[in-house]
XYZ file of N, CA and C in Angstrom:
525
model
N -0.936 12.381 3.005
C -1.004 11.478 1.888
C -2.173 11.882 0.999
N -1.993 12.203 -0.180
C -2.979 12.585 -1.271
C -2.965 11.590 -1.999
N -3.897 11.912 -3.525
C -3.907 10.748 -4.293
C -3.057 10.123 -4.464
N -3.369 8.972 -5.422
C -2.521 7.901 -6.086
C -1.589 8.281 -6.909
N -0.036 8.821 -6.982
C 0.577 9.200 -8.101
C 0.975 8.283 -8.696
N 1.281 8.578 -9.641
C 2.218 7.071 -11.306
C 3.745 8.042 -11.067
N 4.618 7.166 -10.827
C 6.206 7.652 -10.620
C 7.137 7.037 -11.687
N 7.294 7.802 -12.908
C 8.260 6.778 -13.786
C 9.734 6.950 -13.283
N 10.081 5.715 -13.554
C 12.202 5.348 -12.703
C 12.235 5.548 -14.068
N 13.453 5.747 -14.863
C 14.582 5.827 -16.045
C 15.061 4.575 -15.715
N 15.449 3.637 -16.619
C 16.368 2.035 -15.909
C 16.559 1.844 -17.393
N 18.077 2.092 -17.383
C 19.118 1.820 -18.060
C 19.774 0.145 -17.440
N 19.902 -0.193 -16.286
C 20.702 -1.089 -15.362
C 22.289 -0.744 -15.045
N 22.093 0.802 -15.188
C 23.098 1.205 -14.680
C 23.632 1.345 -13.386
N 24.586 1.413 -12.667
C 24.610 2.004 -11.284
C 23.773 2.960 -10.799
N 23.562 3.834 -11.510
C 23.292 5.308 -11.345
C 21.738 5.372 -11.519
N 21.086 4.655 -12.682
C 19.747 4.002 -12.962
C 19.291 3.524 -11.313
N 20.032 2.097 -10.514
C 19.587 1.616 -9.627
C 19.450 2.347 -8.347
N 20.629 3.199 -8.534
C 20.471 4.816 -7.185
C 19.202 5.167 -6.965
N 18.972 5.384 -8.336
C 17.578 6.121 -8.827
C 16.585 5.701 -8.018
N 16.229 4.216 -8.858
C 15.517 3.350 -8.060
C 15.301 3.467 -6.659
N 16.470 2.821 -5.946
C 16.840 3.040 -4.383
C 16.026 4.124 -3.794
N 16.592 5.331 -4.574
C 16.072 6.378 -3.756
C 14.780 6.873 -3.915
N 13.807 6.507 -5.058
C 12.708 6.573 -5.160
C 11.724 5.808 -4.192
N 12.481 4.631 -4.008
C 11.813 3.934 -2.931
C 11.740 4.041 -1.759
N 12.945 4.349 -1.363
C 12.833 5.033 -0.120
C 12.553 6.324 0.465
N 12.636 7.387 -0.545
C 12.107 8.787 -0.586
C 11.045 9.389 -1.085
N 10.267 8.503 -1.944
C 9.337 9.305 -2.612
C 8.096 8.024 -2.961
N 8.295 7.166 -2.620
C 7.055 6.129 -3.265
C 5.943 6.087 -1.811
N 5.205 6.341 -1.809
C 3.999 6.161 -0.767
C 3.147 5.237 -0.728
N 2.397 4.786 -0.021
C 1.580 3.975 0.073
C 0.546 3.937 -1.473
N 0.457 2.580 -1.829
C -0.660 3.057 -3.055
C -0.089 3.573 -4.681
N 0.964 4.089 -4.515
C 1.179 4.695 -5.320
C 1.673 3.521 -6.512
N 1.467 4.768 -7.504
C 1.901 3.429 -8.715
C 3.354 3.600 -9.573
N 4.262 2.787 -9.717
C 5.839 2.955 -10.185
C 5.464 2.386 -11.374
N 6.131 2.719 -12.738
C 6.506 2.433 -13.665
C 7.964 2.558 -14.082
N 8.553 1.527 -14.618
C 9.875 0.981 -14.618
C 9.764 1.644 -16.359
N 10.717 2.429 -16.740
C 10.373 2.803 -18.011
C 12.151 2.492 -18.545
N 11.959 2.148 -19.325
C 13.486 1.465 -19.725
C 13.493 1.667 -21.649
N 14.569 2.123 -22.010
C 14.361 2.188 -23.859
C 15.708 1.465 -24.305
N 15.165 1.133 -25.557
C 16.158 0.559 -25.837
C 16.487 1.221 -26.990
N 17.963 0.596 -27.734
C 18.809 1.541 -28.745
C 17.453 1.570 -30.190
N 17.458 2.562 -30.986
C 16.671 1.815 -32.191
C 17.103 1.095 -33.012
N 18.264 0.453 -32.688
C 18.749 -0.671 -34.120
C 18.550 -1.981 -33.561
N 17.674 -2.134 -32.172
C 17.994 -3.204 -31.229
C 16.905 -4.031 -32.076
N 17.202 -5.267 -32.200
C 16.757 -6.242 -32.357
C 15.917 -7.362 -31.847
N 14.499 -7.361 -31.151
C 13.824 -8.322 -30.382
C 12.631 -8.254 -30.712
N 12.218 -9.386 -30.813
C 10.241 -9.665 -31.153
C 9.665 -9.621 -31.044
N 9.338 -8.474 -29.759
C 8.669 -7.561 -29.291
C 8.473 -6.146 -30.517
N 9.848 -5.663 -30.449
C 9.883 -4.783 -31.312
C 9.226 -4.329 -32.651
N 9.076 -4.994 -33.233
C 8.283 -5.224 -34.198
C 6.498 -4.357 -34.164
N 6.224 -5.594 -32.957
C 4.565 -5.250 -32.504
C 4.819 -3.583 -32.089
N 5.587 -3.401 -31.462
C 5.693 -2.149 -30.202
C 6.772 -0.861 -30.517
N 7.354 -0.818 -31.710
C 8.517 0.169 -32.257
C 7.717 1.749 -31.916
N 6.470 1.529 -32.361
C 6.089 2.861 -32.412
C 5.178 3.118 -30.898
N 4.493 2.676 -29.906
C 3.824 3.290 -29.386
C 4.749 2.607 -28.058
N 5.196 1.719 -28.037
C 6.233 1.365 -26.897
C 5.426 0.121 -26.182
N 6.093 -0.817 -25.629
C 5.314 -2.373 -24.981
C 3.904 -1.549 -24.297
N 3.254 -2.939 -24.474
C 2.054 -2.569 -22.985
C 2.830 -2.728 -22.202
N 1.945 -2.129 -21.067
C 2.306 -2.188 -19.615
C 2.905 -3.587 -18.779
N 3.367 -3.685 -18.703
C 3.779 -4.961 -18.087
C 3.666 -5.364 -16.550
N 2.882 -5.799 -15.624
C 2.727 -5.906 -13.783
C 4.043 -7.060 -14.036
N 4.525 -6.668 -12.629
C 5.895 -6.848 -11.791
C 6.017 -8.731 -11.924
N 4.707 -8.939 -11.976
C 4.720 -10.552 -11.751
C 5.329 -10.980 -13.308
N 4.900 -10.343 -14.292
C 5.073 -10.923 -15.600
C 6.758 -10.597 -15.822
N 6.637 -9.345 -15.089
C 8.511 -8.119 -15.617
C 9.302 -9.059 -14.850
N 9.023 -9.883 -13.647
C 10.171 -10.573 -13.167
C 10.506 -11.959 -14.096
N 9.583 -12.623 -14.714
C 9.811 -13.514 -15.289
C 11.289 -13.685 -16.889
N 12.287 -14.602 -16.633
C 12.835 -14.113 -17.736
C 12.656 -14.441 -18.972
N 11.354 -14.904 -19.551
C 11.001 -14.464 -20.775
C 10.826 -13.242 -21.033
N 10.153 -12.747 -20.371
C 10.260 -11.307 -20.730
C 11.126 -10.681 -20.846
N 11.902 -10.489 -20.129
C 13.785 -9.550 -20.374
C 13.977 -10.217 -21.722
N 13.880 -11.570 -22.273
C 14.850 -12.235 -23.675
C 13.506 -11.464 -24.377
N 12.505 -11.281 -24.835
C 11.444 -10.659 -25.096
C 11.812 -9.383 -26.001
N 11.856 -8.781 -24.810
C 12.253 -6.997 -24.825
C 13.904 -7.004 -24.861
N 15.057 -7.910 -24.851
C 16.445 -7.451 -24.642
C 16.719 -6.652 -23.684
N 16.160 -7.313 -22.471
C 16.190 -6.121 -21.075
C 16.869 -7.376 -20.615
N 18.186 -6.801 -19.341
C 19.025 -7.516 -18.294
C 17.977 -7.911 -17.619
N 18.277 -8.983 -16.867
C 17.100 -9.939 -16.048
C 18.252 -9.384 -14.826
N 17.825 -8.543 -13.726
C 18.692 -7.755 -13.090
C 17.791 -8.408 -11.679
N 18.313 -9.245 -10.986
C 17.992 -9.649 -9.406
C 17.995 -8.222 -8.361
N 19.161 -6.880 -8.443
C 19.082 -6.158 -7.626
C 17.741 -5.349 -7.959
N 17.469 -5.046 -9.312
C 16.544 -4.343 -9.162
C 14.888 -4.890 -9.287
N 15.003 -6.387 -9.193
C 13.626 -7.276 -9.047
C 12.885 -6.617 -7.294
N 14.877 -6.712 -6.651
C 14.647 -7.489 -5.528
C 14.058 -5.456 -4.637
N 14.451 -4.642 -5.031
C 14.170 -3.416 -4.920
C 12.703 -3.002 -5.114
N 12.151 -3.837 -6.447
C 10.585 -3.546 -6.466
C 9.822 -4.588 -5.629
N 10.220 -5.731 -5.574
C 9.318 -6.365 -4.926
C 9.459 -5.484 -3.002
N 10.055 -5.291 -2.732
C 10.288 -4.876 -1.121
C 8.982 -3.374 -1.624
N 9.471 -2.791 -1.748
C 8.745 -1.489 -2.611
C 6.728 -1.951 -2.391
N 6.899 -3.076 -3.422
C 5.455 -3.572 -3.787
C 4.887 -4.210 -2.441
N 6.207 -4.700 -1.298
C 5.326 -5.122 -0.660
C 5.238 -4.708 0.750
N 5.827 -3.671 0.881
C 6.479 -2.860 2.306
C 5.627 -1.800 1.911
N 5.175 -1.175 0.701
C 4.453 0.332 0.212
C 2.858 -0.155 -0.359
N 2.327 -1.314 -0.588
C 1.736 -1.532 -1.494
C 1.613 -0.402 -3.030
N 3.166 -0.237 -2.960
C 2.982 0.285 -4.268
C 2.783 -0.840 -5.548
N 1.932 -0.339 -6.290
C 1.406 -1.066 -8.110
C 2.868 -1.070 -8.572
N 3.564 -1.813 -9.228
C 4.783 -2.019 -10.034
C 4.208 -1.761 -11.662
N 4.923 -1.654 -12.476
C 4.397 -2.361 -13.684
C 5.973 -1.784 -14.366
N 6.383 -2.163 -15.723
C 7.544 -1.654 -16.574
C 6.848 -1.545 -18.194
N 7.577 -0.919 -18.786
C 7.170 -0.370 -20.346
C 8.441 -0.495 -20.831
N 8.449 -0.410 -21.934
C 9.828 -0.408 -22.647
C 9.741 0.324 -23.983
N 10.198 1.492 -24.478
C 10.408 1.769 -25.539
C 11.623 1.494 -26.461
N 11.600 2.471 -27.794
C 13.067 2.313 -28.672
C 13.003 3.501 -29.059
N 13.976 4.133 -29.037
C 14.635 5.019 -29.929
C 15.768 6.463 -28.574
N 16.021 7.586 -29.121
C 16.390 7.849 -28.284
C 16.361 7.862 -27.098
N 17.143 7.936 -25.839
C 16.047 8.232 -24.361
C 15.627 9.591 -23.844
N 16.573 10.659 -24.887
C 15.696 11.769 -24.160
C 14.525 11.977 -24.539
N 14.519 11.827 -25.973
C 12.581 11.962 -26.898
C 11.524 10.742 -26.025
N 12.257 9.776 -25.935
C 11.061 8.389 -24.995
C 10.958 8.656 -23.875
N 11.876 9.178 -23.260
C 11.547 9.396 -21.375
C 10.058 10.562 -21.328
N 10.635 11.709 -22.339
C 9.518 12.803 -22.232
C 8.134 12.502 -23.008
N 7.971 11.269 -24.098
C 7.090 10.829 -24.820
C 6.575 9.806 -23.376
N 7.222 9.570 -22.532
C 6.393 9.016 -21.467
C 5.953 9.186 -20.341
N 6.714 10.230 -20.045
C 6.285 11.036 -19.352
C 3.966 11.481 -19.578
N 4.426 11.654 -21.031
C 2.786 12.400 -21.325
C 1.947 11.066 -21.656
N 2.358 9.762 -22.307
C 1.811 8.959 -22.901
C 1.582 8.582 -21.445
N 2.063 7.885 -20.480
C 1.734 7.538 -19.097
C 0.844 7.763 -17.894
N 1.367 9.561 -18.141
C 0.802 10.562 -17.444
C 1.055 11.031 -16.101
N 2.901 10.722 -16.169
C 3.152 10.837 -14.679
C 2.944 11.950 -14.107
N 3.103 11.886 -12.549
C 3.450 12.510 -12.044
C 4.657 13.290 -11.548
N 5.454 12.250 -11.906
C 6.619 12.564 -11.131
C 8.252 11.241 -12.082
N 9.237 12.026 -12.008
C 10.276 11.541 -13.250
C 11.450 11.117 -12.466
N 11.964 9.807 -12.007
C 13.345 10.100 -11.774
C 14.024 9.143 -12.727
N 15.423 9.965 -12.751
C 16.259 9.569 -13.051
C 17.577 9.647 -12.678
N 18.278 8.739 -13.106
C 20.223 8.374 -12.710
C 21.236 9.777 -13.381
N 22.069 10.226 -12.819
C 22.917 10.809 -13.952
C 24.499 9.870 -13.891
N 24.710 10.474 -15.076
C 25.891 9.538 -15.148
C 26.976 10.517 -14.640
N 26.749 11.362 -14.931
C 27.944 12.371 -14.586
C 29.035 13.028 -15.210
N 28.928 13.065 -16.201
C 29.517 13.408 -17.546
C 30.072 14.599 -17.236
N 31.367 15.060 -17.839
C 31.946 16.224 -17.954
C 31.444 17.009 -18.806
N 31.562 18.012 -18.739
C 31.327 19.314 -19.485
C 31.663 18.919 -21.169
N 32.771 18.332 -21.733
C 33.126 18.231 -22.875
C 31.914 16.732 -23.416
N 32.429 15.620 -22.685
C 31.464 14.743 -23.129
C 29.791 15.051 -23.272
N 29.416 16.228 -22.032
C 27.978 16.552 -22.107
C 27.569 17.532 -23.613
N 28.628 17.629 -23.961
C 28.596 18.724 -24.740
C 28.304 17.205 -26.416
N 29.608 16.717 -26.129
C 29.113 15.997 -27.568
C 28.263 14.649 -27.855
N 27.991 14.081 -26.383
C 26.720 13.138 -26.113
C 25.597 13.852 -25.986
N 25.742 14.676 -25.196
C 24.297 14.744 -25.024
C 23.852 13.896 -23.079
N 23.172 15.073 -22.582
C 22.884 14.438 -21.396
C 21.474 14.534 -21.294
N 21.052 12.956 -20.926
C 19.967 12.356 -21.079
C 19.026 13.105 -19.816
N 20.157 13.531 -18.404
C 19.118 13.729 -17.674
C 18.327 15.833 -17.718
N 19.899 16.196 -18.315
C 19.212 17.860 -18.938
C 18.658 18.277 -19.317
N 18.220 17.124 -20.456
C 17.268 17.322 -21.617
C 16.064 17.145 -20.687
N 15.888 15.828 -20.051
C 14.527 15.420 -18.919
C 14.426 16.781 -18.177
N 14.960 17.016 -17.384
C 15.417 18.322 -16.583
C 14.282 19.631 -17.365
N 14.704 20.162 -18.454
C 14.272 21.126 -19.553
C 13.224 20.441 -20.404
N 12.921 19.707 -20.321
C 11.891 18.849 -21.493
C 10.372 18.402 -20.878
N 10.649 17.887 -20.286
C 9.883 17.202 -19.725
C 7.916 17.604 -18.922
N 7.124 16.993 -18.904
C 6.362 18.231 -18.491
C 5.652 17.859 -17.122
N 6.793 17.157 -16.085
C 6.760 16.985 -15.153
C 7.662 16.860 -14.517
N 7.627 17.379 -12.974
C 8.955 17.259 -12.305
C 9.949 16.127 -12.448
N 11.370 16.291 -12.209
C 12.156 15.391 -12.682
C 13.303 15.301 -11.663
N 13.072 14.332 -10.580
C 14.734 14.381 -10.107
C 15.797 13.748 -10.378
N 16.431 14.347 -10.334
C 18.145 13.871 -11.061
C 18.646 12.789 -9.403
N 19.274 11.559 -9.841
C 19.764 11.116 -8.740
C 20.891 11.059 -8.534
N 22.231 11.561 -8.532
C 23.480 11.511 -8.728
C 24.519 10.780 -8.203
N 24.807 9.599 -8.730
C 25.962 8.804 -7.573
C 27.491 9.357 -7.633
N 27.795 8.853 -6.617
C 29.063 9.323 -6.388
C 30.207 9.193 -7.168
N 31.452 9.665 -7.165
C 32.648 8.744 -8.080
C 32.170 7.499 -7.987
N 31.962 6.818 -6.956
C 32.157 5.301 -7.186
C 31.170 4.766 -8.138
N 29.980 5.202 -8.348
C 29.298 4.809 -9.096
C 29.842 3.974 -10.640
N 30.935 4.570 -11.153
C 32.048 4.377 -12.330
C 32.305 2.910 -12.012
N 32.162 2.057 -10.968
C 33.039 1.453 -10.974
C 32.029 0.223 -10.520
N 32.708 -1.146 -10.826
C 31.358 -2.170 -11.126
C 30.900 -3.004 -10.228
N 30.701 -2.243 -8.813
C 30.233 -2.521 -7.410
C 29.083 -1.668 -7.080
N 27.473 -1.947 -7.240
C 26.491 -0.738 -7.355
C 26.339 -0.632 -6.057
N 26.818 -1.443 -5.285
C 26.368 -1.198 -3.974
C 27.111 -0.403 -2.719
N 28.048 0.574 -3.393
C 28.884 1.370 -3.002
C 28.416 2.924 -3.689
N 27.386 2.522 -4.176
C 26.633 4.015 -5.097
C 25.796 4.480 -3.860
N 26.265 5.631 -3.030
C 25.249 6.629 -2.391
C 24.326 7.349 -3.121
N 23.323 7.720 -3.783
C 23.476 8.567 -4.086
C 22.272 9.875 -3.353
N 23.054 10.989 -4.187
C 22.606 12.199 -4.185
C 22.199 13.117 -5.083
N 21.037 14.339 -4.341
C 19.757 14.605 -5.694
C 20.907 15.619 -5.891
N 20.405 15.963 -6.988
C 20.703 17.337 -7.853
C 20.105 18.358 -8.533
């Protein structure tokens, strides 16, 4: 066990987002260590937060304030019980530090703008799993992280089932 690392999750509240999660917690968060919940939102999104925070992204937010649901109506973040209930076990089985941030605008430019603004150590994220044609005219959020980024980045990959609107049938696996 070495220092204290800062671990940013990607959290979309996707299936594939909460894999992420999952498996960060159980594979990679250590004692001490500190998680940041980094979540962006679209830039046309609308909330009163936004305003104060468009350009440099929310303060930091600790787990006690991020569970409360003013905050989600706040920021336009899902008030998501599976993944409360994921950090608190985390925060209190690891004494890992919680905290969440929230930006706007794309997520591949904000994940890697937080990556450095943060100063992680370490990047995970969900993939969705996109085909070759769709990756081609979306754009994949976790390739760009992958190639961009200026810290390691694991990809968490759920399975087919992931597609489908039962997260708790999402294994997933790195890539």
């Amino acid at each position: 066990m070495g220092k204290q690392r800062t671990i940013g999750i990607g959290m979309d509240y996707s299936p594939t987002s909460k894999a992420a999660l999952r498996w960060a917690a159980e594979n990679l968060i250590d004692p001490g260590d500190r998680i940041i919940l980094v979540q962006v939102q679209p830039p046309k999104a609308d909330h009163t937060r936004k305003e104060l925070f468009e350009d440099t992204g929310s303060p930091l937010v600790p787990l006690e304030e991020f569970r409360e649901i003013n905050y989600s109506k706040q920021y336009g973040l899902s008030h998501d019980p599976e993944v409360l209930d994921i950090l608190d076990t985390v925060s209190n089985t690891k004494g890992a530090k919680v905290a969440a941030k929230v930006y706007w605008g794309d997520p591949r430019e904000k994940l890697c703008e937080a990556v450095d603004d943060l100063k992680l150590d370490s990047l995970v994220i969900g993939s969705r799993g996109l085909g070759p044609i769709k990756r081609v005219l979306l754009g994949s959020v976790s390739n760009y992280e992958v190639t961009n980024a200026s810290c390691p980045v694991t990809v968490v990959k759920g399975t087919s089932s992931s597609s489908s609107s039962s997260s708790s049938s999402t294994k997933p696996t790195i890539k």
